CSV table of C-alpha atoms in Angstrom, one decimal:
chain,number,residue,atom,x,y,z
A,2,MET,CA,4.3,24.9,14.3
A,3,LYS,CA,1.4,24.8,16.7
A,4,LEU,CA,-1.5,22.5,17.2
A,5,GLU,CA,-4.8,24.3,17.8
A,6,ASP,CA,-8.2,22.6,18.0
A,7,GLY,CA,-6.9,19.5,16.2
A,8,GLN,CA,-5.3,21.4,13.4
A,9,PHE,CA,-1.6,22.2,12.8
A,10,VAL,CA,-0.9,25.9,12.2
A,11,VAL,CA,2.1,27.2,10.3
A,12,TYR,CA,2.6,31.0,10.3
A,13,GLY,CA,-1.1,31.5,10.9
A,14,ASN,CA,-2.2,29.1,8.2
A,15,LYS,CA,-4.3,26.2,9.4
A,16,LEU,CA,-4.1,22.7,8.0
A,17,SER,CA,-7.3,20.8,7.8
A,18,LYS,CA,-8.0,18.2,10.6
A,19,SER,CA,-7.8,15.3,8.1
A,20,LYS,CA,-4.4,16.5,6.8
A,21,THR,CA,-3.3,17.0,10.4
A,22,ARG,CA,-4.3,13.4,11.2
A,23,LYS,CA,-2.4,12.2,8.1
A,24,ALA,CA,0.8,14.1,9.2
A,25,ILE,CA,0.6,12.5,12.7
A,26,GLN,CA,0.0,9.0,11.1
A,27,TRP,CA,3.0,9.6,8.9
A,28,GLN,CA,5.2,10.3,12.0
A,29,ASN,CA,3.8,7.3,13.9
A,30,MET,CA,4.4,5.0,10.9
A,31,LEU,CA,8.1,6.1,10.8
A,32,ALA,CA,8.4,5.8,14.5
A,33,ARG,CA,7.2,2.2,14.4
A,34,LYS,CA,9.1,1.3,11.3
A,35,PHE,CA,12.4,2.4,12.8
A,36,ASN,CA,11.8,1.7,16.5
A,37,TYR,CA,11.9,5.3,17.6
A,38,ASP,CA,12.8,5.8,21.3
A,39,PRO,CA,11.5,9.2,22.5
A,40,ASN,CA,13.8,9.0,25.6
A,41,GLU,CA,17.0,8.2,23.6
A,42,LYS,CA,20.1,10.2,24.8
A,43,TYR,CA,22.8,11.5,22.5
A,44,THR,CA,26.4,12.0,23.6
A,45,LEU,CA,28.2,14.2,21.1
A,46,SER,CA,31.9,15.2,20.6
A,47,LEU,CA,34.2,16.6,18.0
A,48,GLU,CA,36.8,15.1,15.7
A,49,ASP,CA,38.8,16.7,12.8
A,50,ASN,CA,36.9,16.1,9.6
A,51,PRO,CA,39.2,13.8,7.5
A,52,TYR,CA,38.3,15.5,4.2
A,53,GLY,CA,37.5,19.1,5.1
A,54,GLY,CA,39.7,19.6,8.1
A,55,GLU,CA,42.7,20.8,5.9
A,56,ILE,CA,40.4,22.8,3.6
A,57,PHE,CA,38.2,24.6,6.1
A,58,GLY,CA,39.5,23.7,9.6
A,59,LEU,CA,36.3,21.6,9.7
A,60,LYS,CA,35.4,19.5,12.7
A,61,ASP,CA,32.8,16.6,12.7
A,62,ILE,CA,30.1,16.3,15.3
A,63,LEU,CA,29.9,12.6,16.0
A,64,ARG,CA,27.9,10.4,18.3
A,65,HIS,CA,30.4,9.3,21.0
A,66,ASP,CA,32.4,10.8,23.9
A,67,ARG,CA,35.9,9.9,22.6
A,68,GLY,CA,36.5,13.3,20.9
A,69,GLU,CA,36.9,16.9,21.8
A,70,GLU,CA,34.2,18.7,23.8
A,71,ILE,CA,32.0,20.9,21.7
A,72,ASN,CA,33.1,24.5,22.3
A,73,THR,CA,30.4,27.0,21.4
A,74,GLU,CA,32.8,30.0,21.5
A,75,ASN,CA,33.5,31.2,17.9
A,76,SER,CA,32.0,28.2,16.3
A,77,VAL,CA,29.0,27.6,14.1
A,78,VAL,CA,27.3,24.3,13.4
A,79,ILE,CA,26.8,23.4,9.7
A,80,GLY,CA,23.9,21.0,9.4
A,81,THR,CA,23.7,19.0,6.2
A,82,ILE,CA,22.6,15.8,4.6
A,83,ARG,CA,23.5,13.7,1.6
A,84,MET,CA,20.4,14.1,-0.5
A,85,GLY,CA,22.0,14.5,-3.9
A,86,PHE,CA,25.1,16.8,-3.8
A,87,GLY,CA,23.3,20.1,-3.6
A,88,HIS,CA,22.8,20.2,0.1
A,89,TYR,CA,26.5,19.3,0.7
A,90,ARG,CA,27.4,22.1,-1.7
A,91,ILE,CA,25.4,24.7,0.2
A,92,ALA,CA,26.8,23.5,3.5
A,93,MET,CA,30.4,23.8,2.1
A,94,ALA,CA,29.6,27.4,1.2
A,95,GLY,CA,28.5,28.0,4.8
A,96,ALA,CA,31.6,26.4,6.2
A,97,SER,CA,33.8,28.4,3.8
A,98,ALA,CA,32.2,31.7,4.8
A,99,ALA,CA,32.4,30.8,8.5
A,100,ARG,CA,36.1,30.0,8.2
A,101,ALA,CA,36.8,33.3,6.3
A,102,MET,CA,35.1,35.2,9.2
A,103,GLY,CA,37.2,33.5,11.9
A,104,PHE,CA,34.7,30.9,13.1
A,105,THR,CA,35.3,27.2,13.4
A,106,PRO,CA,32.7,25.3,11.3
A,107,LEU,CA,31.3,22.2,13.1
A,108,TRP,CA,30.0,19.7,10.5
A,109,LEU,CA,26.8,17.9,11.5
A,110,ASP,CA,25.8,15.4,8.8
A,111,LEU,CA,22.6,13.6,9.8
A,112,LEU,CA,23.8,10.5,7.9
A,113,ALA,CA,26.9,10.3,10.2
A,114,ILE,CA,24.7,10.0,13.3
A,115,PRO,CA,23.7,6.3,14.0
A,116,GLY,CA,20.1,5.9,15.0
A,117,ILE,CA,16.7,7.2,13.8
A,118,THR,CA,18.2,10.0,11.7
A,119,THR,CA,20.3,7.6,9.5
A,120,ASP,CA,17.4,5.1,9.3
A,121,VAL,CA,14.8,7.5,8.1
A,122,ILE,CA,16.9,9.6,5.8
A,123,ASN,CA,18.5,6.6,4.1
A,124,TRP,CA,15.0,5.2,3.4
A,125,CYS,CA,13.9,8.6,1.9
A,126,ASN,CA,17.1,9.1,-0.1
A,127,THR,CA,16.8,5.6,-1.7
A,128,TRP,CA,13.4,6.6,-3.1
A,129,TYR,CA,14.6,10.1,-4.1
A,130,SER,CA,17.6,8.7,-6.1
A,131,ARG,CA,15.5,6.0,-7.7
A,132,PHE,CA,12.9,8.6,-8.9
A,133,SER,CA,15.7,11.0,-10.1
A,134,ARG,CA,17.3,8.2,-12.2
A,135,ALA,CA,13.9,7.1,-13.5
A,136,SER,CA,13.1,10.6,-14.7
A,137,GLN,CA,16.1,10.5,-16.9
A,138,ARG,CA,15.3,7.1,-18.4
A,139,SER,CA,11.6,7.8,-19.1
A,140,ASP,CA,10.2,10.9,-20.7
A,141,VAL,CA,6.7,9.9,-19.7
A,142,PHE,CA,7.6,9.4,-16.1
A,143,ASN,CA,9.6,12.6,-16.0
A,144,GLN,CA,6.9,14.7,-17.7
A,145,HIS,CA,3.8,13.4,-15.9
A,146,VAL,CA,5.1,12.3,-12.5
A,147,TRP,CA,8.5,13.7,-11.4
A,148,GLU,CA,7.9,17.2,-12.8
A,149,SER,CA,4.5,17.2,-11.0
A,150,VAL,CA,6.0,16.1,-7.7
A,151,THR,CA,8.8,18.6,-7.8
A,152,THR,CA,6.7,21.6,-8.8
A,153,GLY,CA,3.1,20.9,-7.9
A,154,ASN,CA,2.2,22.5,-11.2
A,155,ARG,CA,0.7,19.7,-13.2
A,156,THR,CA,-2.0,17.1,-13.1
A,157,LEU,CA,-1.8,13.6,-14.6
A,158,PRO,CA,-3.8,13.2,-17.8
A,159,GLY,CA,-6.8,10.8,-17.8
A,160,LEU,CA,-7.2,10.6,-14.0
A,161,ASN,CA,-10.1,12.0,-11.9
A,162,ALA,CA,-9.4,14.7,-9.3
A,163,VAL,CA,-9.3,12.3,-6.4
A,164,LEU,CA,-6.6,10.1,-8.0
A,165,ASN,CA,-4.7,13.2,-9.1
A,166,ASN,CA,-4.7,14.6,-5.6
A,167,TRP,CA,-3.4,11.3,-4.2
A,168,ILE,CA,-0.6,10.8,-6.8
A,169,VAL,CA,0.4,14.4,-7.3
A,170,GLY,CA,-0.7,15.2,-3.7
A,171,TRP,CA,2.8,14.7,-2.4
A,172,PRO,CA,4.2,17.8,-4.1
A,173,TRP,CA,6.7,19.6,-2.1
A,174,ARG,CA,5.0,22.9,-2.9
A,175,PHE,CA,2.0,22.4,-0.6
A,176,LEU,CA,1.8,23.2,3.1
A,177,LYS,CA,0.6,19.7,3.9
A,178,THR,CA,4.0,18.4,2.9
A,179,ASN,CA,5.7,20.9,5.1
A,180,VAL,CA,3.8,19.6,8.1
A,181,LYS,CA,4.5,16.0,7.2
A,182,ASP,CA,8.2,16.8,6.9
A,183,TYR,CA,8.2,18.7,10.2
A,184,LYS,CA,6.5,15.8,12.0
A,185,MET,CA,9.1,13.4,10.5
A,186,SER,CA,11.9,15.7,11.6
A,187,GLU,CA,10.6,15.8,15.2
A,188,LEU,CA,12.0,12.3,15.4
A,189,PHE,CA,15.5,13.9,15.3
A,190,GLU,CA,14.8,16.3,18.2
A,191,ASN,CA,16.8,14.3,20.8
A,192,LEU,CA,20.0,14.7,18.7
A,193,TYR,CA,19.6,18.5,18.5
A,194,GLY,CA,18.6,18.6,22.1
A,195,ALA,CA,22.1,17.5,22.9
A,196,LEU,CA,23.5,20.7,21.4
A,197,PRO,CA,23.6,24.0,23.3
A,198,THR,CA,20.2,25.8,22.8
A,199,GLU,CA,21.7,29.1,21.6
A,200,GLN,CA,24.5,27.6,19.4
A,201,PRO,CA,24.3,29.2,15.9
A,202,ILE,CA,23.5,26.6,13.3
A,203,LEU,CA,23.4,27.0,9.5
A,204,THR,CA,21.4,24.3,7.8
A,205,SER,CA,21.4,23.2,4.1
A,206,HIS,CA,18.2,21.1,4.2
A,207,MET,CA,14.9,21.7,5.9
A,208,TRP,CA,15.1,18.5,7.8
A,209,ASN,CA,18.2,19.9,9.5
A,210,ALA,CA,16.4,23.1,10.3
A,211,MET,CA,13.2,21.4,11.4
A,212,GLY,CA,15.0,18.9,13.7
A,213,ALA,CA,17.0,21.8,15.2
A,214,VAL,CA,13.8,23.8,16.0
A,215,ALA,CA,12.0,20.8,17.3
A,216,GLY,CA,15.1,20.1,19.5
A,217,GLY,CA,14.8,23.6,21.1
A,218,MET,CA,17.6,25.4,19.2
A,219,THR,CA,16.9,29.1,18.9
A,220,ASN,CA,19.5,30.4,16.5
A,221,VAL,CA,18.7,28.4,13.4
A,222,VAL,CA,19.4,29.8,9.9
A,223,ASP,CA,18.2,27.7,6.9
A,224,MET,CA,20.3,28.3,3.7
A,225,MET,CA,17.4,27.5,1.3
A,226,PHE,CA,18.0,25.6,-1.9
A,227,ASP,CA,16.6,26.0,-5.4
A,228,ASN,CA,14.9,29.1,-6.9
A,229,TRP,CA,11.3,27.6,-6.9
A,230,PRO,CA,9.3,28.3,-3.7
A,231,MET,CA,8.0,25.1,-2.1
A,232,ALA,CA,6.3,25.0,1.2
A,233,PHE,CA,8.2,22.1,2.5
A,234,GLN,CA,11.3,24.3,2.9
A,235,LEU,CA,9.8,26.6,5.5
A,236,THR,CA,10.5,26.0,9.2
A,237,GLU,CA,8.6,28.2,11.7
A,238,GLY,CA,11.1,29.1,14.3
A,239,ALA,CA,14.1,29.5,11.9
A,240,LYS,CA,15.3,32.3,9.8
A,241,HIS,CA,15.5,31.6,6.0
A,242,ALA,CA,18.2,32.7,3.6
A,243,VAL,CA,16.8,32.7,0.1
A,244,GLN,CA,19.1,32.8,-3.0
A,245,GLY,CA,16.9,34.5,-5.6
A,246,PRO,CA,14.3,37.3,-5.7
A,247,ALA,CA,11.6,35.1,-7.4
A,248,GLY,CA,12.1,32.6,-4.6
A,249,TYR,CA,12.0,35.3,-1.9
A,250,TYR,CA,8.6,36.8,-3.1
A,251,GLY,CA,7.1,33.4,-3.6
A,252,PHE,CA,8.0,32.3,-0.1
A,253,ARG,CA,6.9,35.7,1.3
A,254,VAL,CA,3.4,35.4,0.0
A,255,MET,CA,3.3,31.6,0.1
A,256,ARG,CA,2.4,31.5,-3.5
A,257,GLY,CA,0.6,28.3,-4.5
A,258,PHE,CA,1.3,26.6,-1.1
A,259,ASN,CA,-2.4,25.9,-0.6
A,260,ASP,CA,-3.5,22.9,-2.7
A,261,LYS,CA,-7.0,24.4,-3.0
A,262,GLY,CA,-5.6,27.6,-4.5
A,263,SER,CA,-6.6,29.9,-1.6
A,264,ILE,CA,-4.6,32.9,-0.6
A,265,MET,CA,-2.5,32.3,2.5
A,266,ASN,CA,-1.1,34.4,5.4
A,267,PRO,CA,2.4,35.4,4.4
A,268,THR,CA,5.7,34.3,5.9
A,269,PRO,CA,6.7,37.0,8.4
A,270,SER,CA,9.3,39.5,7.1
A,271,ASP,CA,11.6,38.7,10.1
A,272,ALA,CA,11.7,35.0,9.1
A,273,LEU,CA,12.8,35.5,5.5
A,274,PHE,CA,15.8,37.2,3.9
A,275,PHE,CA,17.0,37.6,0.4
A,276,THR,CA,20.7,36.9,0.9
A,277,GLY,CA,22.0,36.0,-2.6
A,278,GLN,CA,23.8,32.9,-3.7
A,279,HIS,CA,25.3,30.4,-1.3
A,280,VAL,CA,28.8,30.2,-2.8
A,281,ASP,CA,32.2,29.5,-1.3
A,282,HIS,CA,34.2,32.5,-0.1
A,283,GLU,CA,37.3,31.6,-2.1
A,284,LEU,CA,35.2,31.5,-5.3
A,285,VAL,CA,33.7,34.9,-4.7
A,286,GLU,CA,36.9,36.5,-3.5
A,287,ASN,CA,38.7,35.4,-6.8
A,288,ILE,CA,36.0,36.2,-9.3
A,289,GLU,CA,38.0,39.0,-11.0
A,290,VAL,CA,41.2,36.9,-11.0
A,291,ASP,CA,39.6,33.8,-12.4
A,292,CYS,CA,37.7,35.7,-15.1
A,293,ALA,CA,40.8,37.5,-16.2
A,294,ALA,CA,42.5,34.1,-16.6
A,295,ARG,CA,39.6,32.9,-18.8
A,296,LEU,CA,39.9,36.0,-21.0
A,297,ARG,CA,43.7,35.6,-21.2
A,298,ARG,CA,43.3,31.9,-22.3
A,299,MET,CA,40.8,33.0,-24.9
A,300,ARG,CA,43.0,35.7,-26.3
A,301,ASN,CA,45.9,33.2,-26.5
A,302,ASN,CA,43.7,30.7,-28.4
A,303,GLU,CA,44.3,28.0,-25.7
A,304,PRO,CA,42.0,25.0,-25.7
A,305,ARG,CA,38.6,25.9,-24.2
A,306,ARG,CA,38.3,24.2,-20.8
A,307,TYR,CA,35.0,22.5,-20.0
A,308,LEU,CA,33.9,20.9,-16.7
A,309,ILE,CA,31.1,18.4,-16.7
A,310,THR,CA,29.7,17.4,-13.3
A,311,MET,CA,27.7,14.4,-12.3
A,312,GLY,CA,25.1,14.9,-9.6
A,313,GLY,CA,24.7,13.0,-6.4
A,314,ALA,CA,21.9,10.8,-7.7
A,315,GLY,CA,24.1,9.7,-10.5
A,316,ALA,CA,21.6,10.4,-13.2
A,317,GLN,CA,22.3,11.4,-16.9
A,318,ARG,CA,24.8,8.7,-17.6
A,319,GLU,CA,24.0,8.4,-21.3
A,320,LEU,CA,24.1,12.2,-21.7
A,321,PHE,CA,27.6,12.3,-20.2
A,322,LYS,CA,28.7,9.7,-22.7
A,323,ALA,CA,27.2,11.7,-25.6
A,324,MET,CA,28.9,14.9,-24.5
A,325,ILE,CA,32.3,13.3,-24.2
A,326,GLU,CA,32.0,11.6,-27.6
A,327,HIS,CA,31.0,15.0,-29.1
A,328,CYS,CA,34.2,16.6,-27.6
A,329,ILE,CA,36.6,13.8,-28.6
A,330,PRO,CA,37.4,15.3,-32.1
A,331,LEU,CA,37.9,18.7,-30.6
A,332,ILE,CA,40.2,17.3,-27.9
A,333,LYS,CA,42.3,15.7,-30.6
A,334,GLN,CA,42.5,19.0,-32.4
A,335,ASP,CA,43.6,20.7,-29.2
A,336,LYS,CA,40.5,23.0,-29.3
A,337,VAL,CA,38.9,21.6,-26.1
A,338,THR,CA,40.2,20.3,-22.8
A,339,LEU,CA,37.5,18.3,-21.0
A,340,PHE,CA,37.2,17.6,-17.3
A,341,VAL,CA,34.6,15.1,-16.1
A,342,ASN,CA,33.9,14.8,-12.4
A,343,LEU,CA,32.0,11.6,-11.7
A,344,GLY,CA,31.8,12.4,-8.0
A,345,ASP,CA,31.8,9.3,-5.9
A,346,HIS,CA,30.0,7.1,-8.5
A,347,ALA,CA,32.5,4.3,-8.9
A,348,ASN,CA,30.0,2.1,-10.9
A,349,ASN,CA,29.7,4.9,-13.5
A,350,TRP,CA,33.4,5.0,-13.9
A,351,GLU,CA,33.4,1.2,-14.6
A,352,TRP,CA,30.8,1.7,-17.2
A,353,LEU,CA,32.4,4.8,-18.8
A,354,GLU,CA,35.9,3.2,-18.9
A,355,ALA,CA,34.5,0.4,-21.0
A,356,GLU,CA,32.6,2.8,-23.3
A,357,MET,CA,35.8,5.0,-23.7
A,358,ALA,CA,38.2,2.1,-24.3
A,359,GLU,CA,39.2,3.3,-27.8
A,360,TYR,CA,40.1,6.7,-26.5
A,361,LYS,CA,42.3,5.4,-23.7
A,362,ASP,CA,45.3,7.4,-25.0
A,363,LEU,CA,43.5,10.7,-24.4
A,364,LEU,CA,42.3,9.8,-21.0
A,365,GLN,CA,43.9,10.8,-17.7
A,366,THR,CA,42.5,9.8,-14.3
A,367,HIS,CA,42.6,11.7,-11.0
A,368,PHE,CA,41.2,9.5,-8.2
A,369,THR,CA,42.5,11.3,-5.1
A,370,TRP,CA,42.0,14.8,-3.7
A,371,GLU,CA,45.8,15.3,-3.5
A,372,ASP,CA,46.2,14.5,-7.2
A,373,THR,CA,43.2,16.7,-8.2
A,374,ARG,CA,44.4,19.7,-6.2
A,375,ALA,CA,47.9,19.4,-7.6
A,376,PHE,CA,46.6,19.1,-11.1
A,377,ALA,CA,44.3,22.1,-10.8
A,378,ASP,CA,47.2,24.2,-9.3
A,379,SER,CA,49.5,23.2,-12.1
A,380,ILE,CA,47.2,24.5,-14.8
A,381,ARG,CA,46.1,27.7,-13.0
A,382,GLU,CA,48.8,29.5,-14.9
A,383,GLY,CA,50.1,26.6,-17.0
A,384,ALA,CA,48.7,24.7,-20.0
A,385,GLY,CA,46.0,22.0,-19.9
A,386,SER,CA,45.0,19.5,-22.5
A,387,GLY,CA,43.3,16.1,-23.0
A,388,LEU,CA,40.4,14.3,-21.3
A,389,HIS,CA,40.5,14.2,-17.5
A,390,VAL,CA,38.2,12.0,-15.3
A,391,PHE,CA,37.9,12.6,-11.6
A,392,LEU,CA,36.5,10.1,-9.1
A,393,PHE,CA,36.6,10.0,-5.3
A,394,ASP,CA,35.9,7.6,-2.5
A,395,ASN,CA,34.0,10.1,-0.3
A,396,THR,CA,31.2,12.7,-0.8
A,397,PHE,CA,33.1,15.7,0.5
A,398,HIS,CA,35.9,15.5,-2.0
A,399,ALA,CA,33.4,14.5,-4.8
A,400,VAL,CA,31.6,17.8,-4.3
A,401,TYR,CA,34.4,20.1,-3.4
A,402,ALA,CA,36.5,19.0,-6.4
A,403,SER,CA,34.1,20.7,-8.7
A,404,ASN,CA,34.4,23.9,-6.7
A,405,TYR,CA,38.2,23.7,-6.8
A,406,LEU,CA,38.3,22.9,-10.6
A,407,MET,CA,35.8,25.6,-11.3
A,408,ARG,CA,38.5,28.3,-10.7
A,409,VAL,CA,40.7,26.9,-13.5
A,410,VAL,CA,38.1,26.1,-16.2
A,411,ASP,CA,36.3,28.3,-18.7
A,412,ILE,CA,32.8,26.8,-18.9
A,413,LEU,CA,30.8,24.6,-16.5
A,414,ILE,CA,28.3,22.1,-18.1
A,415,THR,CA,25.8,21.1,-15.5
A,416,LYS,CA,22.1,20.4,-14.9
A,417,PRO,CA,20.6,23.5,-13.2
A,418,SER,CA,21.0,22.3,-9.7
A,419,GLU,CA,22.7,24.4,-7.0
A,420,LEU,CA,25.6,24.8,-9.4
A,421,ALA,CA,23.3,27.2,-11.4
A,422,PHE,CA,24.1,29.9,-8.8
A,423,TYR,CA,27.9,29.7,-9.1
A,424,PRO,CA,30.0,32.5,-10.6
A,425,ILE,CA,31.3,30.9,-13.8
A,426,PRO,CA,30.1,30.8,-17.4
A,427,LYS,CA,27.7,27.9,-17.8
A,428,ILE,CA,25.9,25.6,-20.3
A,429,PHE,CA,22.9,23.9,-18.8
A,430,ASN,CA,21.9,20.4,-19.8
A,431,GLU,CA,18.6,18.7,-19.1
A,432,ARG,CA,17.1,19.3,-15.7
A,433,VAL,CA,16.2,16.6,-13.3
A,434,GLY,CA,12.8,17.7,-11.9
A,435,GLY,CA,10.7,20.8,-12.6
A,436,HIS,CA,12.1,22.7,-9.7
A,437,GLU,CA,15.5,22.9,-11.4
A,438,MET,CA,14.0,24.9,-14.3
A,439,TRP,CA,14.0,27.9,-12.0
A,440,GLY,CA,17.6,27.3,-11.2
A,441,ALA,CA,18.3,27.7,-14.9
A,442,ILE,CA,16.2,30.9,-14.9
A,443,ARG,CA,18.2,32.3,-12.0
A,444,GLY,CA,21.5,31.2,-13.7
A,445,ALA,CA,20.4,33.2,-16.8
A,446,GLU,CA,19.6,36.2,-14.7
């Protein structure tokens, strides 16, 4: 991104001077709010990841000098962020592929680095989670606010154009939001400046990619999320790996990225690639084996195995309860086996346990990764029945447990988030945000 004559320019598309000023003001506000020091130095070293080390040989990049020196030979940085579970899931796919190809994946979670990164992202994530949950509790809020913000497709009824532009003017689809996000991510440049310039880095969120480019890294690949093109995902200076053809062509022509409706200069062809779904190597490698097992269970009239997953924002609590109650009679008749992954939402387990008190005899809990893995392995060829609830004390196992269980279940029930792209029969429940509608479309394709 360049600044020319008081206007930011992204891939040859100029932002107005007023929007340029607003982007700079946004950055300045965050810098003041979180006491940003432009001269701050970062010392980084490696430690074995306590959760993914055994699974992927994963090592954490941490902010101290007590660990192992970062070795750029045969390693790839995996940049991620806890913003829901989707970005962790994409990063795991990158780590899995890197491991399968003989590389050591180095995990860089922005929320594990004390300083401006943690302060800014926690602040943003609090609002994102709050709005996600509100969208599930209020149809009016979901239809007229959250869907608008997440797609840029709607206007709010009863408001004039100025107010609509202000309220719905944040949509992630427009180029002005891309510039605001880049200016925010420039506050992370000192962190990325501490990494070798040519170190390969896969990123699962645009803030990772933007920070890396701002910090001078030259080998940045952004594993893009969703299937709905939104301008805020683009990072000039990075290469973009897009999951779906609709997303690819939308990003290529920057469809709808101008809030005035004008045609824009396209994203260059050497910056954008249709790569297919970001899915773990072990899931792809075993598609035929796992599908054969599903067909075998079906022919043997074994209980149909369903997996329900709770997202990182913890929304859809009442929907979870309704689905479980619907399945209870079928579980008792040995027609269904139900797996419920609550992720790392301990408060939702406290709530669900009270709601399910009368079904305690059916319920089995799995609250560690070791127990979950052993259980999944035991039913890979063996029988499985009952109602199983999974809960974890960390985000990594909370996300990866669904991936591991996916291989031994028949049908995944999920909102059309990143799980929409996974190779397993699916039932989609209600989306959280309009952008997830296009995940459902890709899942159907």
